Coordinates of C-alpha atoms and ligand atoms in Angstrom, one line a residue:
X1 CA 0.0 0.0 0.0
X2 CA 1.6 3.3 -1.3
X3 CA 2.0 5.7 1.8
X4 CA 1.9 9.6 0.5
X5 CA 4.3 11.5 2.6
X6 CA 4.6 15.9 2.9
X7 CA 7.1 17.5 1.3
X8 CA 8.9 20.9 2.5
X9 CA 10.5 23.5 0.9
X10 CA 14.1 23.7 0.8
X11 CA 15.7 27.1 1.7
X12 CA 18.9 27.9 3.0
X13 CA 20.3 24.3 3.2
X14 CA 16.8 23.3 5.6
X15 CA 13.5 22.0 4.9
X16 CA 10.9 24.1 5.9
X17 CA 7.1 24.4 5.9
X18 CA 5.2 27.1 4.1
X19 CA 4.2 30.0 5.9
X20 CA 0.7 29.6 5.1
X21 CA 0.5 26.1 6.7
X22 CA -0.8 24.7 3.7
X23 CA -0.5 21.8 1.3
X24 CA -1.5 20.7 -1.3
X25 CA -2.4 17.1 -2.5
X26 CA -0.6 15.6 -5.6
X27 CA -2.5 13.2 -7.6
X28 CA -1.8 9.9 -9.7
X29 CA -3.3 10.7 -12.8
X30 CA -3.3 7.1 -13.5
X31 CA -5.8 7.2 -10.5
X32 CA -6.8 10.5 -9.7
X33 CA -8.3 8.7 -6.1
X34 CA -4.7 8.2 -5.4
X35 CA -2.7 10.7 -3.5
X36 CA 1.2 10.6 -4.5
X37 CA 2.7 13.4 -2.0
X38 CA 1.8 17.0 -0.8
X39 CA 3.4 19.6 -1.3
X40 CA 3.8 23.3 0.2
X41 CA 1.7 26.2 -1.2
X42 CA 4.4 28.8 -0.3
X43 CA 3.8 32.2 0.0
X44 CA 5.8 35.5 -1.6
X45 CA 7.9 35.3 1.7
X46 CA 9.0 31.7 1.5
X47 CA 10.1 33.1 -1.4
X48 CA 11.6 35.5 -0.3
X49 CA 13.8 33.8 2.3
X50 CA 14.8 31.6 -1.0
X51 CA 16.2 34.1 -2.5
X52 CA 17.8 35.9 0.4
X53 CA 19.4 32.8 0.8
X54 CA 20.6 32.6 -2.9
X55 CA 21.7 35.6 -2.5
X56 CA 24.2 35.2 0.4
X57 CA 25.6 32.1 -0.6
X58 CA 26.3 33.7 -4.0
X59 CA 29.4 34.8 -3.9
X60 CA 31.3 31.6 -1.9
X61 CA 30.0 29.1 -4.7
X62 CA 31.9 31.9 -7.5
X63 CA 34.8 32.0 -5.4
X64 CA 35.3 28.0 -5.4
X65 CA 37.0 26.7 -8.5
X66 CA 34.7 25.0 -11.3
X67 CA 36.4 21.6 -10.6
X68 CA 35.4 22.2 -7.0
X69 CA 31.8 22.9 -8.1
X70 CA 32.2 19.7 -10.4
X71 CA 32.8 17.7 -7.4
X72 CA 29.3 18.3 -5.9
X73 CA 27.7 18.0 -9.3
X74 CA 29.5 14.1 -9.0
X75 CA 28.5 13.7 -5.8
X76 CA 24.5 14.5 -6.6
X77 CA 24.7 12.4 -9.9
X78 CA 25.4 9.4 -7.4
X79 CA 22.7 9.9 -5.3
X80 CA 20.5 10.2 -7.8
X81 CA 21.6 7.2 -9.5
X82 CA 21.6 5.5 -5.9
X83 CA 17.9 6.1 -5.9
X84 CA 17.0 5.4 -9.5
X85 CA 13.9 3.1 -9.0
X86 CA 12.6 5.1 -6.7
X87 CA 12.6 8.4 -8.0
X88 CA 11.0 7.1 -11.4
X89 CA 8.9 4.8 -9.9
X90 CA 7.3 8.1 -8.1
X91 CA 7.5 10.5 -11.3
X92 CA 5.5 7.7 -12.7
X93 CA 3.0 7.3 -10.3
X94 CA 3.1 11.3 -10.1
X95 CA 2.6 12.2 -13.9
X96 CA 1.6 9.3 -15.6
X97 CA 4.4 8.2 -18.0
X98 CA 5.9 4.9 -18.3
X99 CA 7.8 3.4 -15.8
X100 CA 11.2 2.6 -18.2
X101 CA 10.1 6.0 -20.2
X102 CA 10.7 7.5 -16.3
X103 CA 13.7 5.4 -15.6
X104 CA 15.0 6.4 -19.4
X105 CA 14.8 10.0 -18.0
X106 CA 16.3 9.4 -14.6
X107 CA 19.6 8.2 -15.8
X108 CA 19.4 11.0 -18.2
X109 CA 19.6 13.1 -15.3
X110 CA 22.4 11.5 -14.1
X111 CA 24.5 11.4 -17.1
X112 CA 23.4 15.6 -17.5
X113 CA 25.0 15.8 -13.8
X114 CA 28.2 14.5 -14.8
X115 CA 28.3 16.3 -18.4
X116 CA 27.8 18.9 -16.1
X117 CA 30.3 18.6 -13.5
X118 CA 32.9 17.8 -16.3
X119 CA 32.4 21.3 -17.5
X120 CA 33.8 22.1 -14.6
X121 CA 37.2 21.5 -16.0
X122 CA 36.5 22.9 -19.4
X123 CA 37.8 26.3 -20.9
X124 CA 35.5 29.2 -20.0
X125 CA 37.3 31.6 -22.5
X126 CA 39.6 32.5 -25.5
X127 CA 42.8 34.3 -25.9
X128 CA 42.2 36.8 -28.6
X129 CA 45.5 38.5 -30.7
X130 CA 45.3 42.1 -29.7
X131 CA 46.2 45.0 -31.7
X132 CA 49.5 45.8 -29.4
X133 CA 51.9 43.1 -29.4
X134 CA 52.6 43.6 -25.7
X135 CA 49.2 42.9 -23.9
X136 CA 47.3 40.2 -23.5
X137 CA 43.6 39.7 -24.4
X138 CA 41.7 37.3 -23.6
X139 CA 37.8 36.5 -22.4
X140 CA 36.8 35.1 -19.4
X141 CA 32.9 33.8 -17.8
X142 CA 30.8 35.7 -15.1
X143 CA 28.6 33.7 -13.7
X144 CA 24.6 35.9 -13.6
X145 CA 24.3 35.8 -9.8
X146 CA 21.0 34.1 -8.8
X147 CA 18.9 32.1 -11.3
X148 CA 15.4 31.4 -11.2
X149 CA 14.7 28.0 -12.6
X150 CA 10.7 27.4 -14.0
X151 CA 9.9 24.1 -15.2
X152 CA 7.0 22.3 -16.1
X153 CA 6.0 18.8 -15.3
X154 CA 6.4 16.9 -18.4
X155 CA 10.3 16.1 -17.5
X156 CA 10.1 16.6 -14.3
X157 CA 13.7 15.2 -13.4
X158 CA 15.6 16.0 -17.0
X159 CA 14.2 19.4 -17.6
X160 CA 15.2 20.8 -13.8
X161 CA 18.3 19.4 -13.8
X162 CA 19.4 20.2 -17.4
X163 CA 18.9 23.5 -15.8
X164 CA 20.3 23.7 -12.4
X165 CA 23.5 21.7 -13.2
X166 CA 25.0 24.3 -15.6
X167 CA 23.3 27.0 -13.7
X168 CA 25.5 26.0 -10.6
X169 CA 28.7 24.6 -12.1
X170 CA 28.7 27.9 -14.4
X171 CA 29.0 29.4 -10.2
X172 CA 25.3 30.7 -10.2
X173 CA 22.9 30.0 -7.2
X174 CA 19.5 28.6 -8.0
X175 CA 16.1 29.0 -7.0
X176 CA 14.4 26.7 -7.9
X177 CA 10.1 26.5 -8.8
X178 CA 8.9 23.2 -10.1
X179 CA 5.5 22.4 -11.7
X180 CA 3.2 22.1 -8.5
X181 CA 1.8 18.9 -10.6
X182 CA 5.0 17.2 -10.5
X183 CA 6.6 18.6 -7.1
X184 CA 7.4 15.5 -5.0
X185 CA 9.6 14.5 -8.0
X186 CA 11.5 17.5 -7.6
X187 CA 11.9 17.3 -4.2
X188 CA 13.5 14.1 -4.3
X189 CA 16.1 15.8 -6.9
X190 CA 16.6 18.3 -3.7
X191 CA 17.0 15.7 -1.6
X192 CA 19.9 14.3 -3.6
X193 CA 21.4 17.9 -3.9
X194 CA 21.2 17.8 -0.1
X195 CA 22.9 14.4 -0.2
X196 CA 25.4 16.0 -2.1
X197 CA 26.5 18.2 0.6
X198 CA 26.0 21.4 -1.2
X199 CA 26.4 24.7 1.0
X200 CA 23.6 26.2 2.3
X201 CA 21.7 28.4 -0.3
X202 CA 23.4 27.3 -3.1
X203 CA 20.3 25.4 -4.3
X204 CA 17.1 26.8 -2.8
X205 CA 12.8 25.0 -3.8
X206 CA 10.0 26.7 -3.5
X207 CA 7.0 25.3 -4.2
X208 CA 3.1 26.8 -5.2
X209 CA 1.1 28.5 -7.8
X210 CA 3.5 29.3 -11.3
X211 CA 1.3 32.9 -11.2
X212 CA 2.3 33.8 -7.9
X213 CA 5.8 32.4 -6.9
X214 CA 6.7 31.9 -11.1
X215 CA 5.6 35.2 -11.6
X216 CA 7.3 36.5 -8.7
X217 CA 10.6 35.3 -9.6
X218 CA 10.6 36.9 -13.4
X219 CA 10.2 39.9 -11.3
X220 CA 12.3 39.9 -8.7
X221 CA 15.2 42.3 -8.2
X222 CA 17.7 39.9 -6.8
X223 CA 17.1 37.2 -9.6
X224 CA 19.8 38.3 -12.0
X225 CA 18.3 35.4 -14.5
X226 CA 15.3 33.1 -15.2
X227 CA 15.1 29.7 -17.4
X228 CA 11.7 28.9 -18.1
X229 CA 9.7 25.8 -20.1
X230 CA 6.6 25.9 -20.4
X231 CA 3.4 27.1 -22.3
X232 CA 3.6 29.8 -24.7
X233 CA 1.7 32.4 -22.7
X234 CA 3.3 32.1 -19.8
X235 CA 6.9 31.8 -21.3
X236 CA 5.9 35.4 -23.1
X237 CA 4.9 36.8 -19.8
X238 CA 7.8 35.5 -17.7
X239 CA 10.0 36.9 -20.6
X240 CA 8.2 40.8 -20.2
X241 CA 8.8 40.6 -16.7
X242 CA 12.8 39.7 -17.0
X243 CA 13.0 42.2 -19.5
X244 CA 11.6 44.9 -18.5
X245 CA 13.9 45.1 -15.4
X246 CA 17.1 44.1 -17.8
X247 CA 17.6 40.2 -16.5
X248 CA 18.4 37.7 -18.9
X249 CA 15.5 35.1 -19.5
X250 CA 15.8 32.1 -21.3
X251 CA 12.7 30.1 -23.0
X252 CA 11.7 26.8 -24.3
X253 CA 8.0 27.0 -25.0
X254 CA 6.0 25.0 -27.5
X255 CA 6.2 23.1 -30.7
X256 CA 3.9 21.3 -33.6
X257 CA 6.7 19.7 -34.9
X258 CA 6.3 17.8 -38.6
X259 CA 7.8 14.7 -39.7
X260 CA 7.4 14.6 -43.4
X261 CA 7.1 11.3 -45.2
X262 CA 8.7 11.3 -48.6
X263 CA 8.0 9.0 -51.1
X264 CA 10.9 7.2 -51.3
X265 CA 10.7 6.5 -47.3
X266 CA 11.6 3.5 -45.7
X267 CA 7.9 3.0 -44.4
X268 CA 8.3 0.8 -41.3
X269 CA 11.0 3.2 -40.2
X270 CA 9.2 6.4 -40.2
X271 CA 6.4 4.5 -38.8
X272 CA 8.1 3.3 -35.8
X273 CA 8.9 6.3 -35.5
X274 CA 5.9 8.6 -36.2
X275 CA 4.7 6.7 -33.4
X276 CA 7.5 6.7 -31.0
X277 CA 8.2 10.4 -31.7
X278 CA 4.2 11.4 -31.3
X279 CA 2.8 9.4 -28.7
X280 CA 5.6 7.8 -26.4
X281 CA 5.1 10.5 -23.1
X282 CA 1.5 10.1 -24.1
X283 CA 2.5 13.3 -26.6
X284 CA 3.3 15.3 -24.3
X285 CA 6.6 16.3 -25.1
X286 CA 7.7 19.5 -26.8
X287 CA 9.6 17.5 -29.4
X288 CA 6.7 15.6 -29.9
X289 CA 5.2 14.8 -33.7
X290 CA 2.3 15.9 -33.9
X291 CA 1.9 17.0 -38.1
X292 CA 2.7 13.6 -40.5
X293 CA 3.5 15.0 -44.1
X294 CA 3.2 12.5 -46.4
X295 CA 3.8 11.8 -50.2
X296 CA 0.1 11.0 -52.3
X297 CA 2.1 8.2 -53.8
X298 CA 2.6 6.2 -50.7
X299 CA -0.2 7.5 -48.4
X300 CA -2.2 4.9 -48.4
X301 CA 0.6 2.2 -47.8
X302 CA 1.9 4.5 -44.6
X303 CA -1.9 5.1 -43.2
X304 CA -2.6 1.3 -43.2
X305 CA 1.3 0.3 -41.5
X306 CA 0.3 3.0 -38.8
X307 CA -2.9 2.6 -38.5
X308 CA -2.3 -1.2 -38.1
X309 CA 0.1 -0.3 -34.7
X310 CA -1.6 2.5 -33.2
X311 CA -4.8 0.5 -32.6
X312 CA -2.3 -2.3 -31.0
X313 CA -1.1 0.4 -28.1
X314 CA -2.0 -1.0 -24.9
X315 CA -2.8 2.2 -22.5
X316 CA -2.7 1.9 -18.7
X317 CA -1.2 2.6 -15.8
X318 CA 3.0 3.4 -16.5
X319 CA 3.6 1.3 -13.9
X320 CA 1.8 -1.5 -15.3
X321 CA 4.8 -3.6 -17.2
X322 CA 1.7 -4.5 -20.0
X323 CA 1.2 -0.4 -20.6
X324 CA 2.9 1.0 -23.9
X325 CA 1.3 4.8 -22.9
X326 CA 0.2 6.3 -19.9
X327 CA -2.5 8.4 -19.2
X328 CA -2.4 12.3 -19.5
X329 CA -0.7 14.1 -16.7
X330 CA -3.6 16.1 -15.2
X331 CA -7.0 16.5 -15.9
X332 CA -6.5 19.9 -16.8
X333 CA -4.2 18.7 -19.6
X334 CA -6.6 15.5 -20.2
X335 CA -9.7 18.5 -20.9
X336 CA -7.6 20.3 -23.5
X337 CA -6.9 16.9 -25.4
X338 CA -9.9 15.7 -25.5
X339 CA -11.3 19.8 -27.0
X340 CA -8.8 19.4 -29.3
X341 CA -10.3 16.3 -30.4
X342 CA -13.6 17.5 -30.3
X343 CA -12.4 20.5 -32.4
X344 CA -10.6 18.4 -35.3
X345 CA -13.4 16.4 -35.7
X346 CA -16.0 19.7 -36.0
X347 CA -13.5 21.5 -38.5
X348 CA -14.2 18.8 -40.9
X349 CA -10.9 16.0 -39.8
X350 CA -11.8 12.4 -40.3
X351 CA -11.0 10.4 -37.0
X352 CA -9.1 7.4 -38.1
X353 CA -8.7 5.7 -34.5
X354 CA -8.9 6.3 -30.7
X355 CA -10.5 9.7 -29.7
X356 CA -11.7 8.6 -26.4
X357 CA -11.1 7.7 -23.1
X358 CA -10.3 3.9 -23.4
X359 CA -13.1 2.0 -22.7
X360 CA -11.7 -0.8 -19.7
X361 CA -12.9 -0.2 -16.7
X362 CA -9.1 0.3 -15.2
X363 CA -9.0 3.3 -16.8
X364 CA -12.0 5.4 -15.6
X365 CA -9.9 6.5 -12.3
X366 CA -7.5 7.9 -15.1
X367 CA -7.2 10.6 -17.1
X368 CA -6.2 8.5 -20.3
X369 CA -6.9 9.4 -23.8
X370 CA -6.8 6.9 -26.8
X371 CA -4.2 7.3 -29.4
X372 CA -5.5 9.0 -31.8
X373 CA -4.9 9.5 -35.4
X374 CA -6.9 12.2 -37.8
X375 CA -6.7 12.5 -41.2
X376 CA -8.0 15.1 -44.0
X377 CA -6.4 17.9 -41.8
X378 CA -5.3 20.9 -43.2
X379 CA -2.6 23.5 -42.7
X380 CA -5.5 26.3 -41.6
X381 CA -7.2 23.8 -39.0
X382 CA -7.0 24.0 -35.3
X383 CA -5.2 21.3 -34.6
X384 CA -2.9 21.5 -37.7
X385 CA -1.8 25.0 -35.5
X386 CA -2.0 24.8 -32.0
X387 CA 0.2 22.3 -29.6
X388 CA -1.7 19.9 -28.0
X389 CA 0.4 18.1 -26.4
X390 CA -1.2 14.8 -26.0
X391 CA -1.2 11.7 -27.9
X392 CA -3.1 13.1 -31.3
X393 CA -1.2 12.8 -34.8
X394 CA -2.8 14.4 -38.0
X395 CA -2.1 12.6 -41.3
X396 CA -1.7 15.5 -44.0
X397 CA -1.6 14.5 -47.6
X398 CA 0.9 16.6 -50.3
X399 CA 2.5 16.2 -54.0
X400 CA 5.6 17.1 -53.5
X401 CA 8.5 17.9 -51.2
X402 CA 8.3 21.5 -51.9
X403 CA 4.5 21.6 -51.1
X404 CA 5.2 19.4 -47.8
X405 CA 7.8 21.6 -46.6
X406 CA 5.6 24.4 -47.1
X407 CA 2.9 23.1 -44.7
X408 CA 5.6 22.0 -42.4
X409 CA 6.9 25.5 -42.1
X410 CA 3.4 26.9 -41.8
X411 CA 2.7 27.8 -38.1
X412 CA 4.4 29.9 -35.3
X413 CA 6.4 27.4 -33.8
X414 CA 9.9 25.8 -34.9
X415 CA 11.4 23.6 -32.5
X416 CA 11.9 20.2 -34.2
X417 CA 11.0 18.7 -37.6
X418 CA 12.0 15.2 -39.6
X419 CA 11.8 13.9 -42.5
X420 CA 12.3 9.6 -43.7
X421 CA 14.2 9.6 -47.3
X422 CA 16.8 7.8 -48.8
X423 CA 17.4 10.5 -51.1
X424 CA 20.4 13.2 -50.5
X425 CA 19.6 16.3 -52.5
X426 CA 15.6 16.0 -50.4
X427 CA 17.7 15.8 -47.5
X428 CA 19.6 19.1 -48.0
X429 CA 17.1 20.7 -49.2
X430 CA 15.3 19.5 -46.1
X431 CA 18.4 20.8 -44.3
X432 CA 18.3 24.1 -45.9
X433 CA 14.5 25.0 -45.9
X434 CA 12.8 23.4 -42.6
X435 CA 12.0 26.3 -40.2
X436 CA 13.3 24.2 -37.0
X437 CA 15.8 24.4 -34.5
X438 CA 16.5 21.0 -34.0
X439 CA 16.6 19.1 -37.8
X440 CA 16.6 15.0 -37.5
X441 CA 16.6 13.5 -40.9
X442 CA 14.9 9.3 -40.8
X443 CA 14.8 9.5 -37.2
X444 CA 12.1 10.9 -35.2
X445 CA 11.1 14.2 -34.2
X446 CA 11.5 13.8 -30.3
X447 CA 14.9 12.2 -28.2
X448 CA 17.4 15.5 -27.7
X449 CA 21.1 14.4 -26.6
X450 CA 22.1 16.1 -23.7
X451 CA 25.9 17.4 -24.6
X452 CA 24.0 18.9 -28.2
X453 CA 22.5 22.1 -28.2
X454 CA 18.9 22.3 -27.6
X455 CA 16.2 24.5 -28.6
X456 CA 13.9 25.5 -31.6
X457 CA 13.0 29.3 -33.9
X458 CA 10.5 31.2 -34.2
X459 CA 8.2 30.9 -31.4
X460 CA 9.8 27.8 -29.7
X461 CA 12.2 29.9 -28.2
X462 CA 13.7 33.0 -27.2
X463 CA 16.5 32.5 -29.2
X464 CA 19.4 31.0 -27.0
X465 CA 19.8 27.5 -26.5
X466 CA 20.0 24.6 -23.4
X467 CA 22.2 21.7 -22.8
X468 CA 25.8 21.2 -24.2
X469 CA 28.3 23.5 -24.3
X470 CA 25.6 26.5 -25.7
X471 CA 24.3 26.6 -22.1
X472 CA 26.8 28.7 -21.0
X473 CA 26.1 31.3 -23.0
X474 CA 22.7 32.0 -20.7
X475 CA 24.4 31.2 -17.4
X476 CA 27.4 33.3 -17.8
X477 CA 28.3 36.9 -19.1
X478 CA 31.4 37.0 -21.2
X479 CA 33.8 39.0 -19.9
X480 CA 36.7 40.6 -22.4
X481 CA 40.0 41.2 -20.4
X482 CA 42.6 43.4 -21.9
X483 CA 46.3 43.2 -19.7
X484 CA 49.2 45.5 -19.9
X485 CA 51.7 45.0 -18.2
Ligands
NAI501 N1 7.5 23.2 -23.8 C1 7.2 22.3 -23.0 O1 7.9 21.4 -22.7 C2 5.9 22.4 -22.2 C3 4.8 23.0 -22.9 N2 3.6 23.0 -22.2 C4 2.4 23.6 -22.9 O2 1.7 24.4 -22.0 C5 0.4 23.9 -21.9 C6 -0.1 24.2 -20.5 O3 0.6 23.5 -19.5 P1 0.9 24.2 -18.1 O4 1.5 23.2 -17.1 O5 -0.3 24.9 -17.7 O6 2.1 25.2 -18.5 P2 2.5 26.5 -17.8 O7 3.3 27.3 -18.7 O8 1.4 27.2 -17.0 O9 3.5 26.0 -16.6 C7 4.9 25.8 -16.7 C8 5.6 26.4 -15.4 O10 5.3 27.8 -15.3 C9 4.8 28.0 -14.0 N3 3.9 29.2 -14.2 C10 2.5 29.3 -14.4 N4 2.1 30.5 -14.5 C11 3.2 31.3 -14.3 C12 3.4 32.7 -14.3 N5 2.5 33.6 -14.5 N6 4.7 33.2 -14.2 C13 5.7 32.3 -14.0 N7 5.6 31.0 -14.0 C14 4.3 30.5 -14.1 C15 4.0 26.8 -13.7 O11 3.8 26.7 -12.3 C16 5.0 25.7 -14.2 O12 6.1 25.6 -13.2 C17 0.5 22.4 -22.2 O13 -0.7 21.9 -22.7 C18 1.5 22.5 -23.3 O14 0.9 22.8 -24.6 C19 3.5 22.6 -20.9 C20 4.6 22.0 -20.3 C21 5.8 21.9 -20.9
AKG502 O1 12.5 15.2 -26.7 C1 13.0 15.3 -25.6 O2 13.6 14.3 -25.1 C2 13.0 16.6 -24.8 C3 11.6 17.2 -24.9 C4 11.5 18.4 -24.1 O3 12.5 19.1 -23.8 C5 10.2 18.9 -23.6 O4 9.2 18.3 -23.9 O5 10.2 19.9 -22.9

């Protein structure tokens, strides 16, 4: 019998309760009559002492050498490998996905944590041949000071720590506000940071409402930068905020990311993984692929092959060894799909399978949703636009590579896009014309390796990039030193 347990905040290297002496229940969406943890709902003064915290342990974590920093970064990549099965086994139970998918992301965590700490031996500058032959030039790395770090709860280990870890081996201090949806995952992560033996304040949680505490952070003096994922509107907000009071921000938003089918495809390939990339995470992945592109001439061949496997998808509970997809993570997230759905089918899409809830009786406690796949969609349609981040694939019919690339480029978002051909010159051209920050050609849309820059165009993104070496150009400011002697 599964035994929910409170979580506190942690400020200052302590855990502590709320001010408002409340808490807030965190459900299984698998069975929303299960509680997983609960959590604080912290006020603007728990915040407060978070960042006061941050603030004084600032500048002791710049002072120590990034191999020192590297070391703790070692030491909470152990810990968190030490607890493995039990942190994924509870980001299952608390957001729905699979339990290998949350395994998958918990050693990604742990390989991040030691890219991380590796970084702390790498160069942070350039020597740069000055003008007078006597001096020496040569740039070095600030780290920002305090960094607020906003994450939503569809990664709710990778995302925060893809984060934090260059935030702090870069010789930033973090506070840190996780998706209340997914918060007793996160705390775990803090416990391992604890484990880790960082100083006090170098790592601070707060937990509650993104419109109070979120919000609160992209406006707070003392926060010298923010990170944000998330939805569209919010990232846009958090973004005004940080700007108009001259921090840096840094956002990964949303995507409605095209794999485009060409003729010439290898067919079980891209439907492996049109299905891997749109509905493994139940969809609900940034990366996911939610537009299929494909050729007239080999349509029909493709619908049938996917078709064939998406009705063979066994949906369930993620920690059910049986389940291929899990259920939604929230109901909130489990209303939108299903009005997308509704939507598609009144703008004139032809639903080719799932579309409901999943009849068994196991899955009435849950907020699962049927794979689903639609077809007659066109570029103007709703759900040919908007992200919907659930398990919903539209099947879009073109003549040509030109004509598919076109449609694939049509919306406001650019994170990733793929395409399955054997030929080279559609590949460059591919290459060349896709609107998309991350480009994957016969592989699928989702899967992002963590030492590779991250991030998409247009409204994806604000631009910079996460992960691999790019990070460091949000968590530090360069610094140009000129020396005479
Ligand atoms: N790019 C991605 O990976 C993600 C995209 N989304 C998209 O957003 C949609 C809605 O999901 P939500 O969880 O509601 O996303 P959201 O953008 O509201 O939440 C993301 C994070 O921002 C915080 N937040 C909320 N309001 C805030 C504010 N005013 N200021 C600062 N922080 C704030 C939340 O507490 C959470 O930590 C999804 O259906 C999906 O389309 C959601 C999660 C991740
Ligand atoms: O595709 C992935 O593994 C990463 C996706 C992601 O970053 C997101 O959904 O926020």
């Amino acid at each position: 019998m599964f035994e929910p347990q409170t979580f506190l905040n942690y400020i200052g290297g302590e855990w502590k309760a709320a001010s408002s002496n409340m808490v807030e229940a965190s459900m299984n969406p698998a069975n929303r009559h299960e509680t997983v943890g609960y959590i604080q709902k912290s006020t603007l003064d728990d915040l407060e002492e978070a960042v006061v915290a941050a603030r004084a342990a600032k500048m002791g974590w710049r002072k120590l050498s990034g191999p020192a920093r590297g070391e703790f970064l070692y030491k909470a990549a152990n810990q968190v490998e030490q607890r493995l099965d039990e942190i994924a086994e509870m980001m299952t139970r608390e957001m729905g996905k699979t339990l290998p998918e949350a395994k998958g992301e918990t050693a990604r965590g742990v390989a991040i944590l030691r890219y991380y700490a590796g970084e702390g031996m790498r160069s942070i500058g350039d020597v740069i041949p000055s003008t007078d032959s006597t001096a020496l030039m040569f740039t070095s790395r600030a780290p920002l000071g305090v960094v607020g770090v906003i994450t939503p709860w569809n990664f709710p280990v990778a995302i925060p720590i893809w984060k934090m870890a260059p935030a702090l081996i870069y010789g930033n201090t973090v506070v840190f506000k996780p998706a209340q949806e997914t918060a007793v995952t996160a705390a775990l992560i803090m416990e391992c940071f604890q484990a880790a033996g960082l100083p006090a304040g170098v790592i601070n949680m707060v937990t509650g409402d993104g419109g109070l505490i979120g919000q609160a952070m992209a406006d707070h003096p003392d926060i010298q930068g923010i990170t944000f994922t998330g939805s569209n509107a919010v990232g846009k907000k958090v973004g005004q905020s940080a700007l108009a009071r001259g921090a840096k921000y840094q956002l990964e938003m949303g995507g409605k990311n095209p794999v485009i089918v060409a003729r010439d495809a290898d067919l079980d390939l891209a439907v492996d993984a049109t299905i891997s990339g749109g509905l493994k995470s139940t969809g609900q992945k940034c990366t996911a692929t939610s537009r299929v592109i494909v050729h007239s001439e080999i349509y029909e061949a493709f619908k049938t092959k996917l078709l064939d496997k998406v009705q063979n998808i066994r949906l369930g509970s993620g920690l059910e060894a049986a389940t291929w997809m899990g259920p939604l993570a929230s109901e909130n997230q489990y209303r939108t799909v299903l009005s997308y759905i509704t939507k598609g089918v009144e703008e004139g899409g032809t639903l080719l399978c799932g579309g409901g809830k999943g009849q068994r009786q196991d899955l009435e406690a849950g907020y699962f949703v049927e794979p689903t796949v639609f077809e007659n969609i066109s570029s103007s349609m709703t759900i040919a636009q908007e992200e919907i981040f659930g398990p919903v694939l539209a099947l879009m019919k073109v003549d040509s590579l030109e004509e598919a690339i076109e449609i694939a480029n049509d919306v406001k978002f650019g994170l990733s896009a793929s395409i399955f051909t054997r030929d080279i010159s559609s590949m460059l051209t591919f290459l060349q014309d896709i609107d998309a920050g991350m480009v994957r050609i016969n592989a699928e849309s989702a899967g992002v390796e963590l030492q590779a820059p991250f991030g998409g165009v247009k409204q994806s993104s604000s631009g910079s990039r996460e992960q691999g070496q790019a990070a460091i150009d949000f968590y530090t400011d360069i610094k140009t030193v000129f020396v005479k002697a």
